[in-house]
MMTF fields as JSON, N, C-alpha, C and O atoms, coordinates in Angstrom:
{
  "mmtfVersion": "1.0.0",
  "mmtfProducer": "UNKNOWN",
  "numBonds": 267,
  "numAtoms": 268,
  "numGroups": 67,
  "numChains": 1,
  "numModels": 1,
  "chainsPerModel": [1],
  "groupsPerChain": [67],
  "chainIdList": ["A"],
  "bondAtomList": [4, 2, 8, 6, 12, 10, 16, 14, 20, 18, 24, 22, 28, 26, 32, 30, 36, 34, 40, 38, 44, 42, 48, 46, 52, 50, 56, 54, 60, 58, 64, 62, 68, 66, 72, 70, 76, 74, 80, 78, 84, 82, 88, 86, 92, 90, 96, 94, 100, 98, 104, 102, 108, 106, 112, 110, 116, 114, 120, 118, 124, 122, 128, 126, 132, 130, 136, 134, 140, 138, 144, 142, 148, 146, 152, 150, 156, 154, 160, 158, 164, 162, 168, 166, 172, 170, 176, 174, 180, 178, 184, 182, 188, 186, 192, 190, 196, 194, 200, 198, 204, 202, 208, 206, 212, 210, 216, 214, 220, 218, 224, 222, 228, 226, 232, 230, 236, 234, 240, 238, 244, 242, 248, 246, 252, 250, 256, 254, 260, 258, 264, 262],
  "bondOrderList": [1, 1, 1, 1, 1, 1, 1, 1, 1, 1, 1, 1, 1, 1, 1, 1, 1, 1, 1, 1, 1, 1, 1, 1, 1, 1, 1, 1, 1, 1, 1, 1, 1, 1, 1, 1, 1, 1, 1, 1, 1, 1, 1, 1, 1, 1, 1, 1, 1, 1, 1, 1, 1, 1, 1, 1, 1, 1, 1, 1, 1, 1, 1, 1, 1, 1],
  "groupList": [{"groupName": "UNK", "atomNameList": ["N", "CA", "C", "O"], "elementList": ["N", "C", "C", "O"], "formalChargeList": [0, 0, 0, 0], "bondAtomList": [1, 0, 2, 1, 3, 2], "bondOrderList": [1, 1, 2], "singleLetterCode": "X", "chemCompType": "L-PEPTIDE LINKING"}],
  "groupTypeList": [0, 0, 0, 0, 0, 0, 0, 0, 0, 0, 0, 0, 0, 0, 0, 0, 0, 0, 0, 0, 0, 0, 0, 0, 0, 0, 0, 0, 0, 0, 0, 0, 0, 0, 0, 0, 0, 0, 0, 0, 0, 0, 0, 0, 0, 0, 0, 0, 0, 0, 0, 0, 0, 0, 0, 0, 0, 0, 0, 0, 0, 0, 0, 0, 0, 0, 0],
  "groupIdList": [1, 2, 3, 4, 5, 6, 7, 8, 9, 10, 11, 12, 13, 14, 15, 16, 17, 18, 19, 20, 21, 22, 23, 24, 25, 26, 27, 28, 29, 30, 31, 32, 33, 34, 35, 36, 37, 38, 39, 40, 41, 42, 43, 44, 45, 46, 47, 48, 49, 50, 51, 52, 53, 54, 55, 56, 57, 58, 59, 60, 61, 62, 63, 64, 65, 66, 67],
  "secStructList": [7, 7, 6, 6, 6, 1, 7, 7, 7, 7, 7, 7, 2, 2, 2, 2, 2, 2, 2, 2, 2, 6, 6, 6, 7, 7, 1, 2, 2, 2, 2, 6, 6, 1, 5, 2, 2, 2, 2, 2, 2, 1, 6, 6, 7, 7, 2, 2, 2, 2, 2, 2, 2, 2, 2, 2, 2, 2, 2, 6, 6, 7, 7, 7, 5, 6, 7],
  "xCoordList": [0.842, 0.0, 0.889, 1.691, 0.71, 1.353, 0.929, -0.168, 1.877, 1.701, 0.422, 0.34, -0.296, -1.155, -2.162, -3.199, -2.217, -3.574, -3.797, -4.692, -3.332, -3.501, -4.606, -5.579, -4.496, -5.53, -5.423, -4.276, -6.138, -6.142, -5.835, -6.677, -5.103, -4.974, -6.13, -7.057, -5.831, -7.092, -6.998, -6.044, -7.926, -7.916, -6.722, -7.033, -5.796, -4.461, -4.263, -3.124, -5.377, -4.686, -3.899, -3.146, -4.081, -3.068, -1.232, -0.254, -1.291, 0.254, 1.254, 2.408, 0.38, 0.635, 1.129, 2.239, -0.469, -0.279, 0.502, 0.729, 1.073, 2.008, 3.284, 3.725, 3.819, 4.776, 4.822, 5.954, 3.886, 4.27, 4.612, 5.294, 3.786, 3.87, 5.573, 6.055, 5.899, 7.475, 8.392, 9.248, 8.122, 8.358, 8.013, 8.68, 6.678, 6.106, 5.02, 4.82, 4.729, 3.957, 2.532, 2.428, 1.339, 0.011, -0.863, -1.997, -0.469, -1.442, -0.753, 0.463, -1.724, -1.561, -0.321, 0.792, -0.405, 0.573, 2.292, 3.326, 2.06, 3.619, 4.172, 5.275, 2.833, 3.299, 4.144, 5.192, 3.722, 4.869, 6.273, 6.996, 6.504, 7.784, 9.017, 10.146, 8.197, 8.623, 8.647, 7.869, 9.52, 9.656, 8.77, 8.393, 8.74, 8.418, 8.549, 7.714, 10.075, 11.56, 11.231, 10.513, 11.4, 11.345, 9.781, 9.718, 8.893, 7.551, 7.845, 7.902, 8.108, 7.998, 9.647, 9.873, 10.276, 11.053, 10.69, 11.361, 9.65, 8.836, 8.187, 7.371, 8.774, 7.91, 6.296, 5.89, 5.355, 4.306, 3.659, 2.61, 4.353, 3.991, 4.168, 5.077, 3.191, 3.279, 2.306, 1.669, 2.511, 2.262, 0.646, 0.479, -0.169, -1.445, -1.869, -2.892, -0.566, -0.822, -0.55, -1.188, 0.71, 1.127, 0.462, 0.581, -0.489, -1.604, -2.728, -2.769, -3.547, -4.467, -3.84, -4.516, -2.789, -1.865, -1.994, -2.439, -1.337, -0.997, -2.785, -3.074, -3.774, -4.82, -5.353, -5.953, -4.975, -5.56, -4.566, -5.205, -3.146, -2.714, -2.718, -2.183, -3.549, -3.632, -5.278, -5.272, -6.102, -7.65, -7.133, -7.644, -5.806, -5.74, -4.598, -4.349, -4.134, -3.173, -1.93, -1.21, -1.616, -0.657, 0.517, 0.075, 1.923, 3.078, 3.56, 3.531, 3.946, 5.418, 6.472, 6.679, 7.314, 8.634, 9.405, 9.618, 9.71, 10.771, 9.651, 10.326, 7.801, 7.178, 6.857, 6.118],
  "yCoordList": [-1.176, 0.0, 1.241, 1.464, 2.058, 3.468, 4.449, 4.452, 5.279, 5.866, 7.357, 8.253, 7.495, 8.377, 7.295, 7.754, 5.632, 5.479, 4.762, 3.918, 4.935, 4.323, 4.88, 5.326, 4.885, 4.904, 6.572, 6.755, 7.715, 8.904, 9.35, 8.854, 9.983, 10.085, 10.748, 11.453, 10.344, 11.23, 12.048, 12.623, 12.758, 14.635, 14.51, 13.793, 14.931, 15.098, 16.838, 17.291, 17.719, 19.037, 19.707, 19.013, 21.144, 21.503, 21.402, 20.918, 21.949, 21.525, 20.565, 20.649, 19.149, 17.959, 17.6, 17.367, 17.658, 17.336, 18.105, 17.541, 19.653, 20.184, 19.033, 18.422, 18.815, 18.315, 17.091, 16.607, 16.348, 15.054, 15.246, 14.562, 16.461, 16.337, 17.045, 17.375, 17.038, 17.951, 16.31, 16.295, 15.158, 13.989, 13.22, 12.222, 13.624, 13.168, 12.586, 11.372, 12.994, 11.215, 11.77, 12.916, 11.425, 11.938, 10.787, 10.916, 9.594, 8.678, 7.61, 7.419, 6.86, 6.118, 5.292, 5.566, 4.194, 3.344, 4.064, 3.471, 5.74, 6.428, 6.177, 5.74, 6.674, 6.547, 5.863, 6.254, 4.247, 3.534, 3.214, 2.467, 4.052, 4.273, 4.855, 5.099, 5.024, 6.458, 5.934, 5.086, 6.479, 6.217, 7.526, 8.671, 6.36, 7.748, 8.872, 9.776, 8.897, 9.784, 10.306, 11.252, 10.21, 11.013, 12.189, 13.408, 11.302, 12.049, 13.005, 14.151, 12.709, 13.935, 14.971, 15.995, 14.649, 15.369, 16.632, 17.662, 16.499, 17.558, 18.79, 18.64, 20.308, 21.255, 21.003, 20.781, 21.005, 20.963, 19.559, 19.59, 18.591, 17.336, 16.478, 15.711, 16.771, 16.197, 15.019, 14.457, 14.814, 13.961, 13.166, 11.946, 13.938, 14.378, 13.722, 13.077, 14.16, 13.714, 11.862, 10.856, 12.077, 10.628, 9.441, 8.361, 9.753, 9.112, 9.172, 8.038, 9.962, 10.012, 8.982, 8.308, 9.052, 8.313, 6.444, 5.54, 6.366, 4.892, 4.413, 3.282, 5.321, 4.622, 4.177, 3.117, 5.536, 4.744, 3.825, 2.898, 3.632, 2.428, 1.354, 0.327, 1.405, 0.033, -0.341, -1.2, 0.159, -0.008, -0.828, -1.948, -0.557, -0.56, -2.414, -3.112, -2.667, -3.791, -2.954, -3.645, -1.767, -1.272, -0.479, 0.298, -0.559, 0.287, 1.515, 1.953, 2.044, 2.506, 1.968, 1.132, 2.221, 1.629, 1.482, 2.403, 0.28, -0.062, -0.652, -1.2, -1.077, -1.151, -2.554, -3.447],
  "zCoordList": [0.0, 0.0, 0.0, 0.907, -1.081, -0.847, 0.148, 0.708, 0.326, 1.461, 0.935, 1.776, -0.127, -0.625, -0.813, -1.291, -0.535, -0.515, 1.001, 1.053, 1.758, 2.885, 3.584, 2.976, 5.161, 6.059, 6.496, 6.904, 6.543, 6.76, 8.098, 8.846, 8.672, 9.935, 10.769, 10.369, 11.99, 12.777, 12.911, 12.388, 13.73, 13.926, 15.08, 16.031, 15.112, 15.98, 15.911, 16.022, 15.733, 15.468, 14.273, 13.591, 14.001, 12.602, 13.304, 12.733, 14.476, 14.266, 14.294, 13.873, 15.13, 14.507, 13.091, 12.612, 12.477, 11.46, 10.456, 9.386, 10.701, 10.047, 10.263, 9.29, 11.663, 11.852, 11.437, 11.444, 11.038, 10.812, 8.848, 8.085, 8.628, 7.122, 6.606, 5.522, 7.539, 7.331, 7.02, 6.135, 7.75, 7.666, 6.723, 6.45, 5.927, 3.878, 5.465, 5.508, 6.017, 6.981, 6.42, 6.857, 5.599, 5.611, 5.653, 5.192, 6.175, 6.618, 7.559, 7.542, 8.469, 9.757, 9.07, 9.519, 7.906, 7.66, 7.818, 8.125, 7.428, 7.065, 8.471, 8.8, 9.432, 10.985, 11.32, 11.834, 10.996, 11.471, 11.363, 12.022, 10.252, 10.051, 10.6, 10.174, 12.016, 12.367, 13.878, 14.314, 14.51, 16.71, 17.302, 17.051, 18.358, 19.204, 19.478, 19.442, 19.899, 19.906, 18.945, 19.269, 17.311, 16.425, 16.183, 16.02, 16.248, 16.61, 17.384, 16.939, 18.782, 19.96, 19.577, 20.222, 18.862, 18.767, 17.635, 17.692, 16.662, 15.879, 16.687, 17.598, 16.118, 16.573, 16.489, 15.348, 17.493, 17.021, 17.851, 18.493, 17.714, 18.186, 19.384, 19.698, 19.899, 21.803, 21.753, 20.862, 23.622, 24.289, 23.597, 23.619, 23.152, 23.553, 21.857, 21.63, 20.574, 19.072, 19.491, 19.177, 20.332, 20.238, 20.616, 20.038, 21.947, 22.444, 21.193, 20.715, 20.563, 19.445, 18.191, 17.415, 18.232, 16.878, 17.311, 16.605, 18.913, 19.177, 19.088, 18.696, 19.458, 19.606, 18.532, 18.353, 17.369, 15.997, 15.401, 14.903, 15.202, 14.729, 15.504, 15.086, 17.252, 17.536, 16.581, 15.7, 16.809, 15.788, 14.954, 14.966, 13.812, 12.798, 12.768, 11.784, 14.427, 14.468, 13.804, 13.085, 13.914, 13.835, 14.673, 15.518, 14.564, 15.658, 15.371, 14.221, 16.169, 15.45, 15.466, 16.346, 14.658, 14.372, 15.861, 16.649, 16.0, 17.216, 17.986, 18.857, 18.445, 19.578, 18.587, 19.001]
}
């Protein structure tokens, strides 16, 4: 699955989702490509995206990279 037809991310906020798109990330599958560490290390992206994110790639039987 490419990463433009995958699963749409959830509402995580605009500056989340600015920050994750600085990374190409615009859907749940790109997520997993990606650590924790690297997530929370994005302007924009906290505690609060990362919890909204793990809940929808668990829905989905999905990680992030390294879990």
């Amino acid at each position: 699955m490419s990463e433009n037809q995958g699963t749409p991310l959830p509402k995580i906020g605009s500056p989340a989702e600015r920050a994750l798109a600085t990374l190409g990330v615009t859907t749940l599958e790109g997520v997993t490509k990606h650590t924790e560490k690297e997530l929370l290390a994005l302007h924009g992206f906290g505690p609060r995206g990362l919890r909204i994110l793990r809940e929808a790639l668990a829905e989905k039987g999905l990680s992030l990279l390294g879990e």
